[in-house]
Short mmCIF file of C-alpha atoms (C1' of nucleotides) in Angstrom, two decimals:
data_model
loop_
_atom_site.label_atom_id
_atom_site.label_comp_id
_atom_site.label_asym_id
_atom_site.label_seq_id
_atom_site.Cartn_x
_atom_site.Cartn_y
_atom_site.Cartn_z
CA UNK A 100 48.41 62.97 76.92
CA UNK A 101 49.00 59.71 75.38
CA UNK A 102 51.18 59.08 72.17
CA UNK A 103 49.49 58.95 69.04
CA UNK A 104 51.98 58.05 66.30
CA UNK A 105 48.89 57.81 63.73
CA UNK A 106 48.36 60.99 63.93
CA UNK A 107 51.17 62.89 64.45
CA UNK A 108 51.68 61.32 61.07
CA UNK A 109 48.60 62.69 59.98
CA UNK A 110 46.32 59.60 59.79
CA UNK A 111 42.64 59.26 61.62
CA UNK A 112 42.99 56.59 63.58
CA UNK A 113 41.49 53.17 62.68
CA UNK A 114 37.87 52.72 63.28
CA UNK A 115 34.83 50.80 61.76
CA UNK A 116 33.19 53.67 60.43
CA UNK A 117 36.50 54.59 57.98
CA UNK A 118 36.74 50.94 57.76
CA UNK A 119 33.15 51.20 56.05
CA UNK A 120 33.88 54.09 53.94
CA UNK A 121 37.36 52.63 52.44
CA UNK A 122 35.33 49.77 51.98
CA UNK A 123 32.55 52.06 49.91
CA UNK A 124 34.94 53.78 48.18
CA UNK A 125 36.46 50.74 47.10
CA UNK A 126 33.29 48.95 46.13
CA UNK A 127 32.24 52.25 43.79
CA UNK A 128 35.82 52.50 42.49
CA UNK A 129 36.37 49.04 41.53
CA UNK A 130 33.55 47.29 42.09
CA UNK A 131 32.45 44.57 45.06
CA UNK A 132 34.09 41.67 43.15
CA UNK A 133 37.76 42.81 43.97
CA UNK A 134 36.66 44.10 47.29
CA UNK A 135 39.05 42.24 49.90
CA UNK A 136 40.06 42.52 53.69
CA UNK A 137 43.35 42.37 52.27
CA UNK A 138 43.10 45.53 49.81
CA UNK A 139 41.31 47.79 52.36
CA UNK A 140 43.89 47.41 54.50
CA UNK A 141 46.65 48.88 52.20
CA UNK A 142 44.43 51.25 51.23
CA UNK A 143 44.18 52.87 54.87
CA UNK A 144 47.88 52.04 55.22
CA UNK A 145 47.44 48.68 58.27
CA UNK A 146 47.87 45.67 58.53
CA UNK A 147 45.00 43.28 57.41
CA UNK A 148 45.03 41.91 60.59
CA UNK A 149 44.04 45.35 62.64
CA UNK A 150 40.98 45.56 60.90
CA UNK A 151 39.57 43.09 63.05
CA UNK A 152 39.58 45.15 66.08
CA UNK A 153 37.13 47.08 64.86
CA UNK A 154 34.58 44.42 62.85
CA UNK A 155 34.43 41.04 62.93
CA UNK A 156 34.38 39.46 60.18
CA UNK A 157 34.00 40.54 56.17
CA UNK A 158 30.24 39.66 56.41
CA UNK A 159 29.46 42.03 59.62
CA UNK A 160 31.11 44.50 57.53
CA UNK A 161 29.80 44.36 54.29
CA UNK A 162 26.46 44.16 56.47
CA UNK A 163 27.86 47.47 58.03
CA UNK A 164 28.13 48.94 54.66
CA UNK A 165 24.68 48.48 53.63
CA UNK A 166 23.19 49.84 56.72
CA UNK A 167 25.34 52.85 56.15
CA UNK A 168 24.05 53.92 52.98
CA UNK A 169 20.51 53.14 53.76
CA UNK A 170 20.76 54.75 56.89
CA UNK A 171 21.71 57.61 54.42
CA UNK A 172 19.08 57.86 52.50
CA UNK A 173 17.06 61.17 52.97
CA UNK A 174 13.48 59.89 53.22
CA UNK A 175 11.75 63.22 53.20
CA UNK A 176 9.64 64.56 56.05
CA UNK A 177 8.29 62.68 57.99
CA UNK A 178 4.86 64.02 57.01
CA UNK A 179 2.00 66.19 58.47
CA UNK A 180 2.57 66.76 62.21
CA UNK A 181 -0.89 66.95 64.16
CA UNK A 182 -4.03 67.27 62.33
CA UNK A 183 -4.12 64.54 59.68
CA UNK A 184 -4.28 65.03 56.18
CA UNK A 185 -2.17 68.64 56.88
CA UNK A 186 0.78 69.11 54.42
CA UNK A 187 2.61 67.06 51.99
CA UNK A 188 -0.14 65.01 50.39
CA UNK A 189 0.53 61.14 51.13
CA UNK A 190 0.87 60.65 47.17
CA UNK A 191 3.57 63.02 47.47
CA UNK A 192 5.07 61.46 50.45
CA UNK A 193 5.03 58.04 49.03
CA UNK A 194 6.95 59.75 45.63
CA UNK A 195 9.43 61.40 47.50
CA UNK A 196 10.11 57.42 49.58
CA UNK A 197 10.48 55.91 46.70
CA UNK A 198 12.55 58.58 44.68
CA UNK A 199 14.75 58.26 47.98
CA UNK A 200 15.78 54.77 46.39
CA UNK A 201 16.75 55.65 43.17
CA UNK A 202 19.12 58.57 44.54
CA UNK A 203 20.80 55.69 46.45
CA UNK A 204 21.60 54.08 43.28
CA UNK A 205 22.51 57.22 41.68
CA UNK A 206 24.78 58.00 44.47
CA UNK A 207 26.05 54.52 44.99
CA UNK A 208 25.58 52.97 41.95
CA UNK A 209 28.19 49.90 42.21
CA UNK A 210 26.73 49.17 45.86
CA UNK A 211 23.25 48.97 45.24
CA UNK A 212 22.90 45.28 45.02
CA UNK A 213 25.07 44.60 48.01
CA UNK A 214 22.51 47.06 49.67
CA UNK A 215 19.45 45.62 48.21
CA UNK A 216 20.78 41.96 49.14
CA UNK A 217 21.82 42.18 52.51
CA UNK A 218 19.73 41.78 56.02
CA UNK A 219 20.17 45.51 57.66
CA UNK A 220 19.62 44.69 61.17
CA UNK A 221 20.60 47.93 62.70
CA UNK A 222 17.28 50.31 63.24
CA UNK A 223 18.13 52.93 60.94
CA UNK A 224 17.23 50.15 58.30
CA UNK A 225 13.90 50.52 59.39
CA UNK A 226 13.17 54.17 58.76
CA UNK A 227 12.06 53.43 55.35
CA UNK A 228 9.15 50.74 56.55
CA UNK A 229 8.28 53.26 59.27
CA UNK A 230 7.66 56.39 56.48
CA UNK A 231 5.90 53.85 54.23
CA UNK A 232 4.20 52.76 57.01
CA UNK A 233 3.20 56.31 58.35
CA UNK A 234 1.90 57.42 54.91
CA UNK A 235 0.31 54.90 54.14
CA UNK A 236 -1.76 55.18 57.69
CA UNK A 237 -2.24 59.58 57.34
CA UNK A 238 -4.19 58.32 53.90
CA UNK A 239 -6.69 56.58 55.57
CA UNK A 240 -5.71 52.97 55.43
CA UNK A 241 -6.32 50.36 58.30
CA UNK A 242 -2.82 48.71 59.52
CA UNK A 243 -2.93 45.59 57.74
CA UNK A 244 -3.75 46.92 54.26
CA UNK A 245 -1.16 49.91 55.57
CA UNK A 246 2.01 47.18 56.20
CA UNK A 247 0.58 45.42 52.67
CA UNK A 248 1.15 48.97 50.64
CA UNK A 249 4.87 49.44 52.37
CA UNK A 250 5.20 45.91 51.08
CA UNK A 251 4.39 46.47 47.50
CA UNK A 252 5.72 50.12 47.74
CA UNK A 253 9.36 48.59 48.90
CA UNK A 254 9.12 46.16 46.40
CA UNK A 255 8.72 48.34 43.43
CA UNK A 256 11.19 50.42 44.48
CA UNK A 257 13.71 47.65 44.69
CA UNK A 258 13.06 45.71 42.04
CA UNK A 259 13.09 49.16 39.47
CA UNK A 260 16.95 49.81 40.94
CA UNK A 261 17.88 46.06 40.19
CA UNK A 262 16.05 45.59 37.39
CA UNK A 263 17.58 48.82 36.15
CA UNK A 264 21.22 47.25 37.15
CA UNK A 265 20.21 43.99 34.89
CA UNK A 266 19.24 45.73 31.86
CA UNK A 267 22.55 48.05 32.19
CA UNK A 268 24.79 45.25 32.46
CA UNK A 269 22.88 44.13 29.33
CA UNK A 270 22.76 46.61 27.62
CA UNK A 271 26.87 46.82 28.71
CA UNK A 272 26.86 50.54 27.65
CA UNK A 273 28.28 49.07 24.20
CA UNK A 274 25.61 49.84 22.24
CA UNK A 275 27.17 47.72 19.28
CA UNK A 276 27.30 44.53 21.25
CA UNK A 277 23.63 45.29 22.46
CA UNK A 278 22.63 45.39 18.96
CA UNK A 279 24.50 42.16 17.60
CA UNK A 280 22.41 40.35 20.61
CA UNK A 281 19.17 41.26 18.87
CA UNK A 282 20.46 40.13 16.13
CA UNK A 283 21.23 36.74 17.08
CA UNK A 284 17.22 36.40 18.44
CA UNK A 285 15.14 34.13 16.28
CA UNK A 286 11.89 36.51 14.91
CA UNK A 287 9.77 33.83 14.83
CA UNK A 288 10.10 33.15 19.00
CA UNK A 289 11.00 36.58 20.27
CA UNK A 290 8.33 38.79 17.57
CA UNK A 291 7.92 42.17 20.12
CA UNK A 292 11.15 41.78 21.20
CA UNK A 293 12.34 42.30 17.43
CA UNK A 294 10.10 44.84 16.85
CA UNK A 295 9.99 47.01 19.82
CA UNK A 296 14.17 46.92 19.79
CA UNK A 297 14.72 50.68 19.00
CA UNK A 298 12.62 51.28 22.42
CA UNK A 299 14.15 48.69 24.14
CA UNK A 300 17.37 49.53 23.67
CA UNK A 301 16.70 53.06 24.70
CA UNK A 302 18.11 53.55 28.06
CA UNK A 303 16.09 56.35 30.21
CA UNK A 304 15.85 55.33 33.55
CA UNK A 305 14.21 58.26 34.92
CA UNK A 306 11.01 58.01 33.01
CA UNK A 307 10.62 54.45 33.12
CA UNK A 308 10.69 54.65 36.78
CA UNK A 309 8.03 57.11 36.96
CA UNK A 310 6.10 55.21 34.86
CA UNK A 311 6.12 52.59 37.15
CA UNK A 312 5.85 54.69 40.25
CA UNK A 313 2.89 56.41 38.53
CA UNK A 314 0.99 53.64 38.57
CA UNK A 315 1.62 52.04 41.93
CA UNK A 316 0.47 55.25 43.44
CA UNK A 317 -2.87 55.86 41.38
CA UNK A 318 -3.11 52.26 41.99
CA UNK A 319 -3.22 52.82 45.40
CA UNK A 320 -5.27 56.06 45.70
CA UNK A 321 -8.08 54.15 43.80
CA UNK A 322 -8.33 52.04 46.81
CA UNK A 323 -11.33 52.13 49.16
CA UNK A 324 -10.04 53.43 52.53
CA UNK A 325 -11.35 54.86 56.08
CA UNK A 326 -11.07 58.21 54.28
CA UNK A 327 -9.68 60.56 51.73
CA UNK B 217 33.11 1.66 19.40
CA UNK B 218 35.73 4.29 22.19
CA UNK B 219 36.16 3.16 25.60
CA UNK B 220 34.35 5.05 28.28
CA UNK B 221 35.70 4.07 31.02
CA UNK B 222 33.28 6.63 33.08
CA UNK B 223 30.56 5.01 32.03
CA UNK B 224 31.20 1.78 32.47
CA UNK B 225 31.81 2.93 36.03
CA UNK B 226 28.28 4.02 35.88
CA UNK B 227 29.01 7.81 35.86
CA UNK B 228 27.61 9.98 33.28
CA UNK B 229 29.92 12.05 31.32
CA UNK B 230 31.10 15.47 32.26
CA UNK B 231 29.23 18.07 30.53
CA UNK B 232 28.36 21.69 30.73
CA UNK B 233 24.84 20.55 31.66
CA UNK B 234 25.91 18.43 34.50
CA UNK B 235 28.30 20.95 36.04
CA UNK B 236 25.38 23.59 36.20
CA UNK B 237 23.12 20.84 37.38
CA UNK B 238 25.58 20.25 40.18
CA UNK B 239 25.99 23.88 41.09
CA UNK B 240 22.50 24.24 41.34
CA UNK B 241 22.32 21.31 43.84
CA UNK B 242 25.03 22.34 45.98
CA UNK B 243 23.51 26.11 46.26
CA UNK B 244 20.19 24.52 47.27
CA UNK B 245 21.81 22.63 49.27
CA UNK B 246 24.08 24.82 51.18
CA UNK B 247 23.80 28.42 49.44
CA UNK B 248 25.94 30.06 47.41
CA UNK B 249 28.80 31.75 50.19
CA UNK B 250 30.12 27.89 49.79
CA UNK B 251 29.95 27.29 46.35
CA UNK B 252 33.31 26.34 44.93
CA UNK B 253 34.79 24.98 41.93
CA UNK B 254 36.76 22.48 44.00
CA UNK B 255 33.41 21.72 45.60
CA UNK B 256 31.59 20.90 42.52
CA UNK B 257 34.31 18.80 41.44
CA UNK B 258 34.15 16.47 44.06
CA UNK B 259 30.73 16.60 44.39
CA UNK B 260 31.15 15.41 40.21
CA UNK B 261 34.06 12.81 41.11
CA UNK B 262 36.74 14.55 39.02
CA UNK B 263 38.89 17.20 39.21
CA UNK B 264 38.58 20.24 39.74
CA UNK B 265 40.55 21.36 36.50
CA UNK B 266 38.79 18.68 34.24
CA UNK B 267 35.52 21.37 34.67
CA UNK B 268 37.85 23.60 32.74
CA UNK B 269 37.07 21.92 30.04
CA UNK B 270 33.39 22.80 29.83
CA UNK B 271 33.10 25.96 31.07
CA UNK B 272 35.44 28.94 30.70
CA UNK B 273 35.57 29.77 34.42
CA UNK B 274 33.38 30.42 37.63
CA UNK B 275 31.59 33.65 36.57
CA UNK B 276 30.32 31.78 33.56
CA UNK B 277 29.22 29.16 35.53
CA UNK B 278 27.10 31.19 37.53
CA UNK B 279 25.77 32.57 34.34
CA UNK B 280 24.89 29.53 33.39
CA UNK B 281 23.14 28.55 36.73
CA UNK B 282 20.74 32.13 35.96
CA UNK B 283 20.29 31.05 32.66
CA UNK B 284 19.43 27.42 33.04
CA UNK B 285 16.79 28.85 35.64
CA UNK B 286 15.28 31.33 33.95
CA UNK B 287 15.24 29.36 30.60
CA UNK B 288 13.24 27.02 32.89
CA UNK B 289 10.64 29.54 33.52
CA UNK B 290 6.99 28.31 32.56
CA UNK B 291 6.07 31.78 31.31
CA UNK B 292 2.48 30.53 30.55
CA UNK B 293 0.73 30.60 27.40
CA UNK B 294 1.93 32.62 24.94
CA UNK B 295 -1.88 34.21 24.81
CA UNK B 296 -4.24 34.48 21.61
CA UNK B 297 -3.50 33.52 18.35
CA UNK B 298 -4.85 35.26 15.69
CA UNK B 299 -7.90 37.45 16.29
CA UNK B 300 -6.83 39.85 19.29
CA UNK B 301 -8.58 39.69 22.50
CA UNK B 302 -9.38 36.02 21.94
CA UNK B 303 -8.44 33.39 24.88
CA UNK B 304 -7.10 34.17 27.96
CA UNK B 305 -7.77 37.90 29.15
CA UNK B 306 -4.27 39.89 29.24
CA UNK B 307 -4.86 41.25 32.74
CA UNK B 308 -4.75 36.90 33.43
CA UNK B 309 -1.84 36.74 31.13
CA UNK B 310 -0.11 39.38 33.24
CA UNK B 311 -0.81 37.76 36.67
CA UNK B 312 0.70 34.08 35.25
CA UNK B 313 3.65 35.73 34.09
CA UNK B 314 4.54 37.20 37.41
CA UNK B 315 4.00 34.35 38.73
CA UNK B 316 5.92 32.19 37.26
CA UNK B 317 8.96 34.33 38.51
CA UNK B 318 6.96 33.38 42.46
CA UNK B 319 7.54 29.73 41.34
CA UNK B 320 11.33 30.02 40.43
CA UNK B 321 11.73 31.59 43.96
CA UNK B 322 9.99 28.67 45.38
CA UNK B 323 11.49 26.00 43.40
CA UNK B 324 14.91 27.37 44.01
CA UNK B 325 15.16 29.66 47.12
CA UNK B 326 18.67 30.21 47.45
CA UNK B 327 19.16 30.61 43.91
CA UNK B 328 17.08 33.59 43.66
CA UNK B 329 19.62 36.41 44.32
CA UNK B 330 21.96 35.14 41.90
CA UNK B 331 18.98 34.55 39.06
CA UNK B 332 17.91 38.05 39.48
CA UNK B 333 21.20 39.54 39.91
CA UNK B 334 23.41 38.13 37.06
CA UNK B 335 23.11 39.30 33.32
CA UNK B 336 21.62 37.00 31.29
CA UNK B 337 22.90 37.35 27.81
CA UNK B 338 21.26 33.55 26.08
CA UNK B 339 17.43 34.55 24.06
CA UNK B 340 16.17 32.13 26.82
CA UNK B 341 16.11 35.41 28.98
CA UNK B 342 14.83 37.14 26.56
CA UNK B 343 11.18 34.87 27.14
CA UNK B 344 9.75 36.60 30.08
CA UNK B 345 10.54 39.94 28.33
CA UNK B 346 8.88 38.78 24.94
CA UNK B 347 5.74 37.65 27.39
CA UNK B 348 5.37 41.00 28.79
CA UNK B 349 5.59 42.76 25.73
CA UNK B 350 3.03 40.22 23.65
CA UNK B 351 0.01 41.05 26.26
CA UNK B 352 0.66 44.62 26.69
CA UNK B 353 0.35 44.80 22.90
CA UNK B 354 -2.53 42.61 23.02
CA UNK B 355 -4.29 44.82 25.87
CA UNK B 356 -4.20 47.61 22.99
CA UNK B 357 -0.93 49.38 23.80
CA UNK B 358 1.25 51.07 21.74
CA UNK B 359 4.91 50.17 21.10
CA UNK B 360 6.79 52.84 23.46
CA UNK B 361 3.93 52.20 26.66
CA UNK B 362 4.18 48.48 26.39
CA UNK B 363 7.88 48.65 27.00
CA UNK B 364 7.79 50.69 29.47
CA UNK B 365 4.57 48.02 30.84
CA UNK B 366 6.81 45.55 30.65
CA UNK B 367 9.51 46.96 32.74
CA UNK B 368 7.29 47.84 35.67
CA UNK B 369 5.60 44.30 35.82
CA UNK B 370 9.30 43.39 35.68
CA UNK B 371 10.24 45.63 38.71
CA UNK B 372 7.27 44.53 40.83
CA UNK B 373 8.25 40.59 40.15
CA UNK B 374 11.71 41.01 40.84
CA UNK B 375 11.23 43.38 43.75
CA UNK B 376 8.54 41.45 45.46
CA UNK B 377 11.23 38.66 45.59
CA UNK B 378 13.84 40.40 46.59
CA UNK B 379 12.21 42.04 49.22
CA UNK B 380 11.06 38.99 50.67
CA UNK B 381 14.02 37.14 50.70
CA UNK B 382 15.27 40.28 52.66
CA UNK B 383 12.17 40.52 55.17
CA UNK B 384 12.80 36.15 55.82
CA UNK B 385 16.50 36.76 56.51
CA UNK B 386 15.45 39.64 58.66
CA UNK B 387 12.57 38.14 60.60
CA UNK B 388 15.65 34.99 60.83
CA UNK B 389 12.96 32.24 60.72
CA UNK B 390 13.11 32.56 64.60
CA UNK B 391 10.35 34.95 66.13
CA UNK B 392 12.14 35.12 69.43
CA UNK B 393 15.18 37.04 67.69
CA UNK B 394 12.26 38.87 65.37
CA UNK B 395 10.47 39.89 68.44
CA UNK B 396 13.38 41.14 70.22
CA UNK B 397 14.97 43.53 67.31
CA UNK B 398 11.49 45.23 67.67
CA UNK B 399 12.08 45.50 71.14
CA UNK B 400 15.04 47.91 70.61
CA UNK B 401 13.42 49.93 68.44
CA UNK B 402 12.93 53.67 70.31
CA UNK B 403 8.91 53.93 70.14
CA UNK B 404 9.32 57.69 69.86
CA UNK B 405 11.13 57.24 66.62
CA UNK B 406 9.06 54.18 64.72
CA UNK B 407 5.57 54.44 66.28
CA UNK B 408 4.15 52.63 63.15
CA UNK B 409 6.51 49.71 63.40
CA UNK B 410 5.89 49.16 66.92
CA UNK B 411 2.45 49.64 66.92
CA UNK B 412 2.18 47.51 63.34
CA UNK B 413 4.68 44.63 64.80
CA UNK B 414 2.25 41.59 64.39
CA UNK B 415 1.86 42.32 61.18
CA UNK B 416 4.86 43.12 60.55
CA UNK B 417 5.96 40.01 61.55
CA UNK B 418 3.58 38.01 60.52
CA UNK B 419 4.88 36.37 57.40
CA UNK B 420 2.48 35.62 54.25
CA UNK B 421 4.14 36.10 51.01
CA UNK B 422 1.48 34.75 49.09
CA UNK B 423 -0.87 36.97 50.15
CA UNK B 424 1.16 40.04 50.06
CA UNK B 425 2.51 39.12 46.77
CA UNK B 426 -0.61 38.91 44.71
CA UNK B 427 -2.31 41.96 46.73
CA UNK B 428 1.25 44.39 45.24
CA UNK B 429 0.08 42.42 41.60
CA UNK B 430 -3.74 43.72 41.74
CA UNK B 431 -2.45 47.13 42.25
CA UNK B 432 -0.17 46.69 39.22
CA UNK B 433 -2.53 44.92 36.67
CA UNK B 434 -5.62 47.41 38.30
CA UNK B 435 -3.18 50.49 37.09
CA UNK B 436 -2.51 49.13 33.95
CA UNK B 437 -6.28 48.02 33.52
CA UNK B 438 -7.02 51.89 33.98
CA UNK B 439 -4.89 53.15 31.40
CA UNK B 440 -6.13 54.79 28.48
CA UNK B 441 -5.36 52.27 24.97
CA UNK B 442 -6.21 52.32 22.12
CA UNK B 443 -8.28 49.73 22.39
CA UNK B 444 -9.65 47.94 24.89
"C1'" DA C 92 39.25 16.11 22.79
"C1'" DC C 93 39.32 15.52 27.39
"C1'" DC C 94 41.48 14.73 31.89
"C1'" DT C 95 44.80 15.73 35.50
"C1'" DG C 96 48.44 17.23 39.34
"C1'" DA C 97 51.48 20.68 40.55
"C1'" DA C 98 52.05 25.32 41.13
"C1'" DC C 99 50.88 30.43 41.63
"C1'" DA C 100 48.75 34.27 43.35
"C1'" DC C 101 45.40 35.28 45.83
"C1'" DC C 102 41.64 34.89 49.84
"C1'" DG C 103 39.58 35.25 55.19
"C1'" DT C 104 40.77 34.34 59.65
"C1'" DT C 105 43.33 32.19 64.10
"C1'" DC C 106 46.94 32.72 67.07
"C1'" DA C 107 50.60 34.36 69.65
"C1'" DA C 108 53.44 38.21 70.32
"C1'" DG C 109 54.06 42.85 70.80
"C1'" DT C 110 52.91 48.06 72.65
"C1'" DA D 100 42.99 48.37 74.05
"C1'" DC D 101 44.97 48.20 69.81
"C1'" DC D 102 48.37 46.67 66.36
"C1'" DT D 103 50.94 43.18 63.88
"C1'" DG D 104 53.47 39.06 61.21
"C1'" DA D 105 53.41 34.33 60.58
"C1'" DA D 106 50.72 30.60 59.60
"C1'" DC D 107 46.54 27.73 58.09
"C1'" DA D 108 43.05 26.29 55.28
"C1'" DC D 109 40.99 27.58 51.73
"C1'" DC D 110 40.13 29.92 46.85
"C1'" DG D 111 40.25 30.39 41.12
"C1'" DT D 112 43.06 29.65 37.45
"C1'" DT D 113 47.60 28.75 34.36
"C1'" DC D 114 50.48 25.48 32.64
"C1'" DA D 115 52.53 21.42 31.15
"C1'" DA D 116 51.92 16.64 30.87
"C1'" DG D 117 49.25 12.88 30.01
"C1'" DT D 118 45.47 9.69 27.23
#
DNA sequence: ACCTGAACACCGTTCAAGT
DNA sequence: ACCTGAACACCGTTCAAGT
């Protein structure tokens, strides 16, 4: 049996994976902008330079990071099983795919724009096309107008989470600052913006994004298909 | 009359304006991983601590690149004056605005992540939003739905974006690599995005984009107002 | 008011040396 | 195979000195 000082002193020993979740934690802790080789490294207790035996470079491992947490993300069931149209209705489906987003930025909310921004090249990346993909097939639609709904259904659900982001970084959770911004708008260019302010400055996510969702999906069910 | 020696030496003065202009350039020209202030400043013929002088430090500078591009936004016509439902029809109004954040991403590709990822506190950000919020009024909507209007046409426009600067890095701009990732995906486990591969990899953002915007402005177009 | 060089405290990564 | 310290070529930014 080999010697294995690490952990006989009660360390795991080094390996991409805790690499990747020091580097999470970090990121949600902190935030990405202070995120360094450097500081993960004292923060699993190495040297900087034994992180490289187990990834790269920074870039493969912020990559590695992103394919992590979407590789996470529960996508629901993979839908009816045999007969078509059996089970979970494909509105349903879709829903539960696109709510599957928004609990990544709940869950990672400091990471979701290094997620949404970075090329996952790993397959697990592409478990979200496939169930948009597969739903969008069970309700009837051919496979080009199937891979142009996971398009548009992807997209939504991406640009809600960073849109979301903007707004809160706007917003800045200082709802004084918020307000003196309004206040520095000119009427006469920005009249609805003025007006509507009370609702804009309103933060609920939740509904907003349903709102959208809602009509994406009846959108899409009002589409002429193969059949119902 | 002061001496200028800069200008006599045919160089323009150093300016807020100019430094953005330059950081724009630079990202274009070889994206933003590179971007430095010691880059810019040679690329300006001064040094690098002279662009202290006009801007406060990098972060704002990058601010100022989303802002100058945004504020640069042709949002379209601001839509009827006077009598309501006059001039352009709002479901039009809706498509121009969303397109106009289409053009940004064409006119300045690798800028794109940063525009749609950094806050942007000036009113010139504030345009798009005022935009949305005009026509959804127009279209008959109350206060509390045309907010919540304007953040879904939002999401879509910024989603469709981001998700296709995603799908470009993926698919690499070399179909050889493309083709092989899909190679090592396990059948069993993605039937739909091995059987869907050509069009999956087929890549017509043009098409795709304005097919996601008739499902939006269709949804909308269905919703009960008050008037239509 | 604007420009500048030197200096400081950080980076990511290469390399050669260790076990 | 894995770990490591020293070193290199970069960063952004502070400061004090110039005009």
């Amino acid at each position: 049996m080999p010697r294995r000082p690490e952990i006989e002193a009660g360390r795991a020993a080094l390996s991409r994976d805790r690499i990747i979740g020091a580097a999470i934690d970090l990121i949600e802790r902190e935030g990405e902008a202070t995120l360094s080789m450097r500081r993960i490294a004292t923060e699993l207790g190495v040297a900087v330079m034994s992180l490289y035996n187990h990834v790269p470079n920074k870039d493969a491992l912020l990559d590695g990071v992103a394919e992590r947490i979407i590789g996470g993300m529960e996508v629901g069931e993979v839908g009816p099983v045999g007969v078509r149209g059996e089970g979970v209705h494909w509105t349903e489906r879709a829903r539960a795919l696109i709510r599957a987003y928004r609990k990544v930025a709940h869950d990672y909310p400091r990471c979701v724009t290094l997620v949404l921004t970075r090329k996952i090249d790993a397959p697990s990346g592409m478990r979200p096309v496939e169930h948009a993909l597969a739903l969008a097939e069970d309700a009837g639609f051919d496979g080009e107008t199937s891979v142009r709904i996971m398009r548009a259904l992807l997209a939504y659900a991406i640009g809600a989470q960073m849109r979301e982001v903007g707004a809160a970084k706007l917003l800045d959770y200082l709802p004084k600052a918020a307000a003196e911004r309004f206040d520095r708008l000119d009427p006469a260019e920005f009249p609805h913006v003025v007006s509507f302010q009370d609702q804009l400055m309103r933060h609920d996510p939740e509904t907003d994004f349903e709102f959208g969702l809602d009509l994406m999906i009846s959108a899409l069910d009002a589409l002429p298909r193969r059949q119902g």
